[in-house]
Amino acid sequence: MPVDRLIVERAARLTREKIAPRAATYDRDAVNPVDSWRDLWQEGLLAAAVPRAHGGLGVDMPTYVAMIRAIAGGCASTAMTLHMHSTVLRFIQALGADAQRRRYFAEVVEHGKLFGSWGSEPAVSLSRTFLMETAIRPDGDDYVIDGTKHFCTMALGASYYMIWCALAGGGEIGKSLSLALVPAETPGIATDGKWNPLGMRGTYSPSVMLASVRVPADALLGGPGQALGVGVLEGFGLGYAAIYLGIAESSLDFAVDYARKRIVQPENVAVSHDPNVQRHIGDLRVHLDAALLMLDHSAESWESADLVGRGLLAAKAKYLATETALEVTSKVIQVVGGRGAYRDFPAERALRDVRTSTLMPPIPDRMLEAIGKSALGLDTPMFTAKT
Amino acid sequence: MPVDRLIVERAARLTREKIAPRAATYDRDAVNPVDSWRDLWQEGLLAAAVPRAHGGLGVDMPTYVAMIRAIAGGCASTAMTLHMHSTVLRFIQALGADAQRRRYFAEVVEHGKLFGSWGSEPAVSLSRTFLMETAIRPDGDDYVIDGTKHFCTMALGASYYMIWCALAGGGEIGKSLSLALVPAETPGIATDGKWNPLGMRGTYSPSVMLASVRVPADALLGGPGQALGVGVLEGFGLGYAAIYLGIAESSLDFAVDYARKRIVQPENVAVSHDPNVQRHIGDLRVHLDAALLMLDHSAESWESADLVGRGLLAAKAKYLATETALEVTSKVIQVVGGRGAYRDFPAERALRDVRTSTLMPPIPDRMLEAIGKSALGLDTPMFTAKT
Amino acid sequence: MPVDRLIVERAARLTREKIAPRAATYDRDAVNPVDSWRDLWQEGLLAAAVPRAHGGLGVDMPTYVAMIRAIAGGCASTAMTLHMHSTVLRFIQALGADAQRRRYFAEVVEHGKLFGSWGSEPAVSLSRTFLMETAIRPDGDDYVIDGTKHFCTMALGASYYMIWCALAGGGEIGKSLSLALVPAETPGIATDGKWNPLGMRGTYSPSVMLASVRVPADALLGGPGQALGVGVLEGFGLGYAAIYLGIAESSLDFAVDYARKRIVQPENVAVSHDPNVQRHIGDLRVHLDAALLMLDHSAESWESADLVGRGLLAAKAKYLATETALEVTSKVIQVVGGRGAYRDFPAERALRDVRTSTLMPPIPDRMLEAIGKSALGLDTPMFTAKT
Amino acid sequence: MPVDRLIVERAARLTREKIAPRAATYDRDAVNPVDSWRDLWQEGLLAAAVPRAHGGLGVDMPTYVAMIRAIAGGCASTAMTLHMHSTVLRFIQALGADAQRRRYFAEVVEHGKLFGSWGSEPAVSLSRTFLMETAIRPDGDDYVIDGTKHFCTMALGASYYMIWCALAGGGEIGKSLSLALVPAETPGIATDGKWNPLGMRGTYSPSVMLASVRVPADALLGGPGQALGVGVLEGFGLGYAAIYLGIAESSLDFAVDYARKRIVQPENVAVSHDPNVQRHIGDLRVHLDAALLMLDHSAESWESADLVGRGLLAAKAKYLATETALEVTSKVIQVVGGRGAYRDFPAERALRDVRTSTLMPPIPDRMLEAIGKSALGLDTPMFTAKT
């Protein structure tokens, strides 16, 4: 199943012409990349994960990953929010009833609506155990949600938020975990709007308080406990890997371009002729190539993999991408030298975006444990209710 | 020769009470840390490198390095500008005539004047060869300077700038290199004021054009070619090492504090009880300790070392400090997790400051070559006119 | 062009049943693996690189690499000598006249003859420049060779040695480089037989003196200077990569097996349940997987690549394989613990074989430079007459 | 308390003249270095850890560490056995009654007797928990020991073995741990004599079965459970660090010497002029220097440190020494190239000795955890009865 090159090229061109030029501004202002979202919609890419039967592109995983990577090279925040939105769409496809699919997919295809996913919580570390303090309880025909969420990406920008919560009285999280699609304008959603991080600043993600947020029963996706069993959650990590590598590629491209154009005296040759520079660039290039091969391999193997297999594929791709992107984006600045730290150039934003986005779960130790367990014949799902 | 603990503690207290609280603002605004400079003056630390006979503290190198490190832990830009200023004072002590010493040292001690050092040039890479395109030529009783300088730290903030230039017609740079102390208000100094880098933003360092800048003959420090032979230039690197490690220590302290206070559920224990966290902290701690031992060792050996020896001492301290500080400041964010990237916390500024300040020459490859040459019995000075 | 699984499985089975069990003995005695060579011949694998038209298997590069890797997992010395032999066969195919091909290929297919390749010289570092002090000069209808060769693999074991030499008076090496196929029994070939290295001990490789070694004109392969231009030399490195990774896979398999079977007290569980062990195994596994993806990618791209392209493909595969295999074989011993160093287990030989075989050119710095040059648009062949 | 240079120089001279020349033979034959032990006795170094009041040198820790390091540079096995012997002597000093001290110290000083320490057991991993299956039980006026020990260094070579065992019925190991000094000729001690490891081959260490080994009551050192509380056990790790670094220094010296003498063509200069070689040597040198500073720092801080403090000092020194020595001994071979793997040169034995000796507990993960716990304010002893 080869990558759909036309779609990837469409994303690359859009990124080059429209999305990349806005990245520095979204980064500076730490706001939602709304204009780039609109462009993505108009190019059909907001519906990349919507099945063709519902009017979307219905891209396969290799094409999807290549598309996200291409966009991340120009604006990591745009790529990250598109990836979160797309993953919510995959949950809708996996868990939603027909009516839900028709309704929500149409919102995307026809109206360019965005879907966020809010999972992180203040007192709970997702990277260690999968617990949810945000509670959802039935109340008449409706459901009511109460809790606090951190890192609420696309707050004030998306139309719906898929909120991770636990059904009150539903027992252990493996049985009670619920996903509710909450319209942005629902009463009871409040945020202090604070958002001022190192990088990924265009993924506007303040904390949000949910107080008696009431939704109808059909806002729930699937039944309690189903969300962890459909092999969609694992896709978050695969997309992150694509984003890290997209940023790293773009950063390395900048270093290469700089080394070819920057002339030093008294030799009057380009920096690219310096054996030390060649060695550093070579070191970054070969590791980046290896991480890209792993990313592509994981994406190609995705469709036929089961739950545990997808966790492993994502862990391998994300682990290598994390390690590689951190190294590339830091070393590129060193190779370029003092000017590499100027905000006029993209290298410093690449470093900030990678150092920030690689904090998203699962953390490296967890990924290595998962890969090791698999190698040792102790396969367990990447995400479980119990540690 | 033990470290003068009183002076270091004075610096640490001032940093804690006055300098550190201002760091985030100087970082945000990318301006000279003028209030912190004033405090340093009032505490006598602006004259730390001024001999006691001239009213300064006349600190030895171990004390100096400990003082710079303590300040860097609170505000790296303040420490860096103090270090540059202090190094100019050492040049004045090493190369200046008695009248120059008296005059300039009094400016520091009595009036809190700052001295910058401008060496970098656009078309020349200091890290590869030591060339100067900025020219100084005699004109009657005066001298006239023309050229362009990059990374002009303390521009618009210091009272004097020690400008690295080549005596016109003076032959190879080893014989023509000259240092001129130019008062800030001298006509012909112009800057576009642009300064917007990743880190070290409080070391305001725009490019500066020098057009027919006229100075009297007694603005020159020593004769042509003398600047490279007095063992002062090597001190830049030693102070950089102190700055990197001061930042790294502060960053690691933050991570330790965070891990001790942050409680996770459902175990209800501090993150510090996580063996993975212990291992990461242990890894950073032991490498940081080793780099600190090297820094102290280099500082203690400084006084009795010759030119080549000082270059080697600085290279060893700076190389390890670079490697260690980059690792510590990046990994601390990972250990802390998502919140580690918040601008409310100091970890992200630490990463930006280290990634930026470690770009200052000599670059790692050059340091390793110098250390290797020494080990191989091929001692050469760190800074030479020819590569 | 998929890998021919039948051939690879044939090699794997032969390795498991015959070749691997002999590896410890060849290692201990530091002798040619003659019994394993005979088995390779009987299975047809000695003629893997002989075209089908000449009675060989005519395997493509992906299949070849997979075959070499499978054998290396059992006995690295057998794999290495087979790889050298096969590469000589590729030179015969690329440069030889029809009569030469018929004659030499028949020697392999019908009589199981081995071909060595002797290039290294005492005073010349192949890794830096491509010079040859061993001289060949015409003498009547014959040619006479004089010189000294180091690391003469398969000495006293092969039937022919392809000797790298320079045509006397032929000018620069790019024009004079010659390959002569010398029968082992030719007078004038002498060796002190000394061979006692750390690893790869079954690749018996003493120094050899060539004094007035006389060969007929048809012992020469192609004309002077042609050897570097046929894209065969680059294949050495690709095969080395396969060997390193085959050893590393085997070593990691041992660690996994050990961790699954070794029970510790008082917990009474297998070591495989230790999160630290899982993390270490995971770390090795994911990097090994990446290196294997790169190896396969290079092998798959080989056929359609030109000279420069093949050098790059080999450099990427060999660089990653070097780095990965050194890490895996050293860390496996650490994960296993004290018993990991016992000679009863394969892990210690794996370390010795990898540390030794990775010394073969091109060295890591050269590979990184080549990869960097390519990324920087400065493509040059990996092997050139001039540095 | 400065290092006693005379003692260190005496050890260095003896190593150079007598001990180093025998190292290759002990390594080849995997036997006890009995001639070198005799020389150590004659130079008084076998009694380095015996108090002066008992006729020994009574060296302090900095001197001891420097002495062990000097010997390890010539023969790691001799240094390791001397270190084990010396540590037993420290246990005698710390736990023994006056009569025991007089008796055993006289055996060393006057007769050159060696003392081994046997702790490792087959089913128990010392690196994880501190358990002992070897049991000692009172039987009339005597004690009887039964059990199996692994890695019994100096078997068949020493005169006494300090056997780690648990008092039968004594409860948890923290209360029952006992040390018994068993004369080598005691009936019931049997070994299969198997010993064939990667490195440290002169530390002859087969498994030993102890069947009804009867010793008088005064063979016990101190009371049950006292051994872990005297701050001696921690010294094992500090001495290991000295051994690793002694080997690494010797290996790097060889590389430097090789690079200075080896001339390459066509440039006709020593390899030491290659910038890549300079960089690699510089990299190894600076990290080795840092590890040495840490070793010295730990040794200097030893005397005044408590139990927990010594564990931390040993962990920091051993961790850095492990990391550094593994890197140095592997990279030295790479820098030297093909000849670096020849057994005629010391580099390959250095690699084997370091890869083997660094397996001794505590393992790296445990050291990092201990260092991290300390940094996090969770100080616990390095060795405890419970994990």
mmCIF file of N, CA and C in Angstrom, chain C residues 6-85:
data_model
loop_
_atom_site.group_PDB
_atom_site.id
_atom_site.type_symbol
_atom_site.label_atom_id
_atom_site.label_comp_id
_atom_site.label_asym_id
_atom_site.label_seq_id
_atom_site.Cartn_x
_atom_site.Cartn_y
_atom_site.Cartn_z
ATOM 1 N N LEU C 6 14.175 -18.903 0.569
ATOM 2 C CA LEU C 6 14.666 -20.283 0.589
ATOM 3 C C LEU C 6 16.174 -20.328 0.784
ATOM 4 N N ILE C 7 16.863 -19.440 0.084
ATOM 5 C CA ILE C 7 18.329 -19.418 0.214
ATOM 6 C C ILE C 7 18.737 -18.974 1.613
ATOM 7 N N VAL C 8 18.056 -17.969 2.124
ATOM 8 C CA VAL C 8 18.407 -17.478 3.452
ATOM 9 C C VAL C 8 18.133 -18.559 4.497
ATOM 10 N N GLU C 9 17.025 -19.249 4.340
ATOM 11 C CA GLU C 9 16.721 -20.311 5.308
ATOM 12 C C GLU C 9 17.707 -21.474 5.194
ATOM 13 N N ARG C 10 18.146 -21.718 3.987
ATOM 14 C CA ARG C 10 19.150 -22.774 3.814
ATOM 15 C C ARG C 10 20.433 -22.379 4.569
ATOM 16 N N ALA C 11 20.806 -21.128 4.428
ATOM 17 C CA ALA C 11 22.002 -20.644 5.127
ATOM 18 C C ALA C 11 21.797 -20.676 6.644
ATOM 19 N N ALA C 12 20.595 -20.314 7.080
ATOM 20 C CA ALA C 12 20.318 -20.280 8.520
ATOM 21 C C ALA C 12 20.369 -21.686 9.110
ATOM 22 N N ARG C 13 19.797 -22.630 8.385
ATOM 23 C CA ARG C 13 19.794 -24.006 8.871
ATOM 24 C C ARG C 13 21.217 -24.556 8.932
ATOM 25 N N LEU C 14 21.952 -24.354 7.853
ATOM 26 C CA LEU C 14 23.343 -24.824 7.832
ATOM 27 C C LEU C 14 24.142 -24.194 8.974
ATOM 28 N N THR C 15 23.889 -22.924 9.212
ATOM 29 C CA THR C 15 24.592 -22.235 10.296
ATOM 30 C C THR C 15 24.257 -22.861 11.638
ATOM 31 N N ARG C 16 22.989 -23.072 11.849
ATOM 32 C CA ARG C 16 22.532 -23.636 13.122
ATOM 33 C C ARG C 16 23.112 -25.026 13.344
ATOM 34 N N GLU C 17 23.075 -25.814 12.297
ATOM 35 C CA GLU C 17 23.435 -27.225 12.468
ATOM 36 C C GLU C 17 24.931 -27.494 12.375
ATOM 37 N N LYS C 18 25.634 -26.754 11.521
ATOM 38 C CA LYS C 18 27.028 -27.084 11.286
ATOM 39 C C LYS C 18 28.010 -25.965 11.615
ATOM 40 N N ILE C 19 27.685 -24.766 11.185
ATOM 41 C CA ILE C 19 28.668 -23.684 11.256
ATOM 42 C C ILE C 19 28.813 -23.124 12.667
ATOM 43 N N ALA C 20 27.685 -22.852 13.313
ATOM 44 C CA ALA C 20 27.740 -22.278 14.661
ATOM 45 C C ALA C 20 28.463 -23.195 15.660
ATOM 46 N N PRO C 21 28.187 -24.490 15.639
ATOM 47 C CA PRO C 21 28.853 -25.358 16.614
ATOM 48 C C PRO C 21 30.378 -25.369 16.510
ATOM 49 N N ARG C 22 30.914 -25.013 15.348
ATOM 50 C CA ARG C 22 32.374 -25.008 15.190
ATOM 51 C C ARG C 22 33.016 -23.662 15.541
ATOM 52 N N ALA C 23 32.183 -22.643 15.728
ATOM 53 C CA ALA C 23 32.719 -21.280 15.823
ATOM 54 C C ALA C 23 33.688 -21.123 16.988
ATOM 55 N N ALA C 24 33.356 -21.697 18.137
ATOM 56 C CA ALA C 24 34.211 -21.522 19.308
ATOM 57 C C ALA C 24 35.597 -22.125 19.085
ATOM 58 N N THR C 25 35.637 -23.219 18.368
ATOM 59 C CA THR C 25 36.925 -23.873 18.110
ATOM 60 C C THR C 25 37.784 -23.042 17.157
ATOM 61 N N TYR C 26 37.202 -22.585 16.064
ATOM 62 C CA TYR C 26 37.965 -21.727 15.139
ATOM 63 C C TYR C 26 38.460 -20.480 15.871
ATOM 64 N N ASP C 27 37.604 -19.967 16.738
ATOM 65 C CA ASP C 27 37.977 -18.778 17.513
ATOM 66 C C ASP C 27 39.156 -19.091 18.425
ATOM 67 N N ARG C 28 39.079 -20.189 19.124
ATOM 68 C CA ARG C 28 40.148 -20.552 20.061
ATOM 69 C C ARG C 28 41.472 -20.779 19.315
ATOM 70 N N ASP C 29 41.387 -21.495 18.193
ATOM 71 C CA ASP C 29 42.609 -21.886 17.492
ATOM 72 C C ASP C 29 43.098 -20.853 16.476
ATOM 73 N N ALA C 30 42.260 -19.889 16.158
ATOM 74 C CA ALA C 30 42.636 -18.847 15.190
ATOM 75 C C ALA C 30 43.087 -19.457 13.871
ATOM 76 N N VAL C 31 42.234 -20.299 13.328
ATOM 77 C CA VAL C 31 42.549 -20.964 12.047
ATOM 78 C C VAL C 31 41.416 -20.766 11.047
ATOM 79 N N ASN C 32 41.740 -21.047 9.781
ATOM 80 C CA ASN C 32 40.733 -20.943 8.734
ATOM 81 C C ASN C 32 39.585 -21.925 8.996
ATOM 82 N N PRO C 33 38.348 -21.490 8.777
ATOM 83 C CA PRO C 33 37.185 -22.355 9.017
ATOM 84 C C PRO C 33 36.947 -23.300 7.841
ATOM 85 N N VAL C 34 37.872 -24.189 7.600
ATOM 86 C CA VAL C 34 37.842 -24.983 6.360
ATOM 87 C C VAL C 34 36.657 -25.943 6.292
ATOM 88 N N ASP C 35 36.271 -26.500 7.416
ATOM 89 C CA ASP C 35 35.122 -27.410 7.358
ATOM 90 C C ASP C 35 33.842 -26.650 7.027
ATOM 91 N N SER C 36 33.732 -25.457 7.552
ATOM 92 C CA SER C 36 32.531 -24.666 7.256
ATOM 93 C C SER C 36 32.540 -24.194 5.804
ATOM 94 N N TRP C 37 33.707 -23.907 5.274
ATOM 95 C CA TRP C 37 33.796 -23.569 3.844
ATOM 96 C C TRP C 37 33.289 -24.739 2.983
ATOM 97 N N ARG C 38 33.705 -25.927 3.389
ATOM 98 C CA ARG C 38 33.301 -27.110 2.604
ATOM 99 C C ARG C 38 31.780 -27.270 2.648
ATOM 100 N N ASP C 39 31.209 -27.062 3.824
ATOM 101 C CA ASP C 39 29.751 -27.151 3.924
ATOM 102 C C ASP C 39 29.068 -26.078 3.072
ATOM 103 N N LEU C 40 29.617 -24.887 3.088
ATOM 104 C CA LEU C 40 29.037 -23.809 2.277
ATOM 105 C C LEU C 40 29.055 -24.200 0.796
ATOM 106 N N TRP C 41 30.134 -24.824 0.389
ATOM 107 C CA TRP C 41 30.241 -25.249 -1.006
ATOM 108 C C TRP C 41 29.162 -26.291 -1.303
ATOM 109 N N GLN C 42 29.058 -27.266 -0.423
ATOM 110 C CA GLN C 42 28.108 -28.354 -0.670
ATOM 111 C C GLN C 42 26.666 -27.856 -0.708
ATOM 112 N N GLU C 43 26.405 -26.777 0.001
ATOM 113 C CA GLU C 43 25.052 -26.197 -0.029
ATOM 114 C C GLU C 43 24.892 -25.204 -1.171
ATOM 115 N N GLY C 44 25.971 -25.006 -1.936
ATOM 116 C CA GLY C 44 25.887 -24.077 -3.061
ATOM 117 C C GLY C 44 26.144 -22.631 -2.687
ATOM 118 N N LEU C 45 26.367 -22.366 -1.409
ATOM 119 C CA LEU C 45 26.461 -20.973 -0.963
ATOM 120 C C LEU C 45 27.812 -20.334 -1.267
ATOM 121 N N LEU C 46 28.809 -21.153 -1.514
ATOM 122 C CA LEU C 46 30.102 -20.600 -1.907
ATOM 123 C C LEU C 46 29.983 -19.946 -3.291
ATOM 124 N N ALA C 47 28.986 -20.353 -4.023
ATOM 125 C CA ALA C 47 28.733 -19.792 -5.360
ATOM 126 C C ALA C 47 27.521 -18.868 -5.350
ATOM 127 N N ALA C 48 27.195 -18.324 -4.210
ATOM 128 C CA ALA C 48 26.028 -17.435 -4.138
ATOM 129 C C ALA C 48 26.184 -16.248 -5.077
ATOM 130 N N ALA C 49 27.417 -15.738 -5.197
ATOM 131 C CA ALA C 49 27.650 -14.556 -6.032
ATOM 132 C C ALA C 49 28.027 -14.909 -7.469
ATOM 133 N N VAL C 50 28.099 -16.193 -7.761
ATOM 134 C CA VAL C 50 28.364 -16.616 -9.150
ATOM 135 C C VAL C 50 27.042 -16.555 -9.919
ATOM 136 N N PRO C 51 27.063 -15.924 -11.101
ATOM 137 C CA PRO C 51 25.826 -15.826 -11.877
ATOM 138 C C PRO C 51 25.233 -17.212 -12.174
ATOM 139 N N ARG C 52 23.924 -17.250 -12.312
ATOM 140 C CA ARG C 52 23.264 -18.532 -12.593
ATOM 141 C C ARG C 52 23.761 -19.152 -13.896
ATOM 142 N N ALA C 53 24.082 -18.286 -14.847
ATOM 143 C CA ALA C 53 24.560 -18.799 -16.136
ATOM 144 C C ALA C 53 25.853 -19.589 -15.971
ATOM 145 N N HIS C 54 26.543 -19.316 -14.881
ATOM 146 C CA HIS C 54 27.788 -20.040 -14.628
ATOM 147 C C HIS C 54 27.610 -21.099 -13.555
ATOM 148 N N GLY C 55 26.363 -21.402 -13.221
ATOM 149 C CA GLY C 55 26.136 -22.486 -12.274
ATOM 150 C C GLY C 55 25.992 -22.050 -10.824
ATOM 151 N N GLY C 56 26.030 -20.745 -10.584
ATOM 152 C CA GLY C 56 25.896 -20.262 -9.213
ATOM 153 C C GLY C 56 24.461 -19.905 -8.869
ATOM 154 N N LEU C 57 24.285 -19.320 -7.692
ATOM 155 C CA LEU C 57 22.950 -18.912 -7.262
ATOM 156 C C LEU C 57 22.577 -17.535 -7.805
ATOM 157 N N GLY C 58 23.577 -16.749 -8.146
ATOM 158 C CA GLY C 58 23.307 -15.426 -8.701
ATOM 159 C C GLY C 58 22.374 -14.601 -7.844
ATOM 160 N N VAL C 59 22.587 -14.623 -6.538
ATOM 161 C CA VAL C 59 21.652 -13.924 -5.648
ATOM 162 C C VAL C 59 21.736 -12.411 -5.819
ATOM 163 N N ASP C 60 20.604 -11.778 -5.602
ATOM 164 C CA ASP C 60 20.598 -10.320 -5.622
ATOM 165 C C ASP C 60 21.135 -9.812 -4.281
ATOM 166 N N MET C 61 21.319 -8.488 -4.163
ATOM 167 C CA MET C 61 21.959 -7.943 -2.966
ATOM 168 C C MET C 61 21.123 -8.138 -1.700
ATOM 169 N N PRO C 62 19.811 -7.932 -1.730
ATOM 170 C CA PRO C 62 19.043 -8.173 -0.504
ATOM 171 C C PRO C 62 19.177 -9.614 0.000
ATOM 172 N N THR C 63 19.126 -10.544 -0.898
ATOM 173 C CA THR C 63 19.260 -11.945 -0.491
ATOM 174 C C THR C 63 20.671 -12.214 0.022
ATOM 175 N N TYR C 64 21.639 -11.658 -0.693
ATOM 176 C CA TYR C 64 23.036 -11.855 -0.278
ATOM 177 C C TYR C 64 23.274 -11.349 1.142
ATOM 178 N N VAL C 65 22.796 -10.156 1.386
ATOM 179 C CA VAL C 65 22.998 -9.532 2.698
ATOM 180 C C VAL C 65 22.302 -10.334 3.798
ATOM 181 N N ALA C 66 21.108 -10.810 3.510
ATOM 182 C CA ALA C 66 20.373 -11.605 4.506
ATOM 183 C C ALA C 66 21.104 -12.925 4.772
ATOM 184 N N MET C 67 21.693 -13.498 3.731
ATOM 185 C CA MET C 67 22.425 -14.758 3.868
ATOM 186 C C MET C 67 23.681 -14.562 4.720
ATOM 187 N N ILE C 68 24.439 -13.525 4.421
ATOM 188 C CA ILE C 68 25.667 -13.251 5.170
ATOM 189 C C ILE C 68 25.341 -12.996 6.646
ATOM 190 N N ARG C 69 24.261 -12.258 6.869
ATOM 191 C CA ARG C 69 23.836 -11.926 8.229
ATOM 192 C C ARG C 69 23.467 -13.186 8.999
ATOM 193 N N ALA C 70 22.769 -14.086 8.336
ATOM 194 C CA ALA C 70 22.361 -15.326 9.006
ATOM 195 C C ALA C 70 23.583 -16.147 9.404
ATOM 196 N N ILE C 71 24.559 -16.197 8.541
ATOM 197 C CA ILE C 71 25.762 -16.981 8.838
ATOM 198 C C ILE C 71 26.570 -16.306 9.939
ATOM 199 N N ALA C 72 26.659 -14.980 9.888
ATOM 200 C CA ALA C 72 27.453 -14.246 10.886
ATOM 201 C C ALA C 72 26.924 -14.468 12.291
ATOM 202 N N GLY C 73 25.627 -14.703 12.403
ATOM 203 C CA GLY C 73 25.056 -14.956 13.713
ATOM 204 C C GLY C 73 25.607 -16.223 14.356
ATOM 205 N N GLY C 74 26.086 -17.123 13.539
ATOM 206 C CA GLY C 74 26.648 -18.356 14.074
ATOM 207 C C GLY C 74 28.156 -18.367 14.121
ATOM 208 N N CYS C 75 28.789 -17.811 13.088
ATOM 209 C CA CYS C 75 30.258 -17.751 13.032
ATOM 210 C C CYS C 75 30.663 -16.569 12.169
ATOM 211 N N ALA C 76 31.078 -15.519 12.808
ATOM 212 C CA ALA C 76 31.390 -14.282 12.087
ATOM 213 C C ALA C 76 32.561 -14.484 11.130
ATOM 214 N N SER C 77 33.505 -15.316 11.489
ATOM 215 C CA SER C 77 34.667 -15.530 10.631
ATOM 216 C C SER C 77 34.277 -16.251 9.345
ATOM 217 N N THR C 78 33.384 -17.208 9.459
ATOM 218 C CA THR C 78 32.917 -17.887 8.253
ATOM 219 C C THR C 78 32.179 -16.906 7.354
ATOM 220 N N ALA C 79 31.339 -16.072 7.943
ATOM 221 C CA ALA C 79 30.602 -15.083 7.154
ATOM 222 C C ALA C 79 31.551 -14.092 6.494
ATOM 223 N N MET C 80 32.558 -13.642 7.252
ATOM 224 C CA MET C 80 33.481 -12.652 6.714
ATOM 225 C C MET C 80 34.292 -13.227 5.549
ATOM 226 N N THR C 81 34.778 -14.424 5.687
ATOM 227 C CA THR C 81 35.572 -15.004 4.595
ATOM 228 C C THR C 81 34.692 -15.289 3.383
ATOM 229 N N LEU C 82 33.476 -15.734 3.614
ATOM 230 C CA LEU C 82 32.554 -15.936 2.488
ATOM 231 C C LEU C 82 32.283 -14.604 1.790
ATOM 232 N N HIS C 83 32.154 -13.552 2.569
ATOM 233 C CA HIS C 83 31.879 -12.239 1.987
ATOM 234 C C HIS C 83 33.058 -11.743 1.157
ATOM 235 N N MET C 84 34.265 -11.954 1.641
ATOM 236 C CA MET C 84 35.435 -11.528 0.870
ATOM 237 C C MET C 84 35.544 -12.324 -0.426
ATOM 238 N N HIS C 85 35.396 -13.601 -0.278
ATOM 239 C CA HIS C 85 35.394 -14.496 -1.439
ATOM 240 C C HIS C 85 34.329 -14.056 -2.454
#
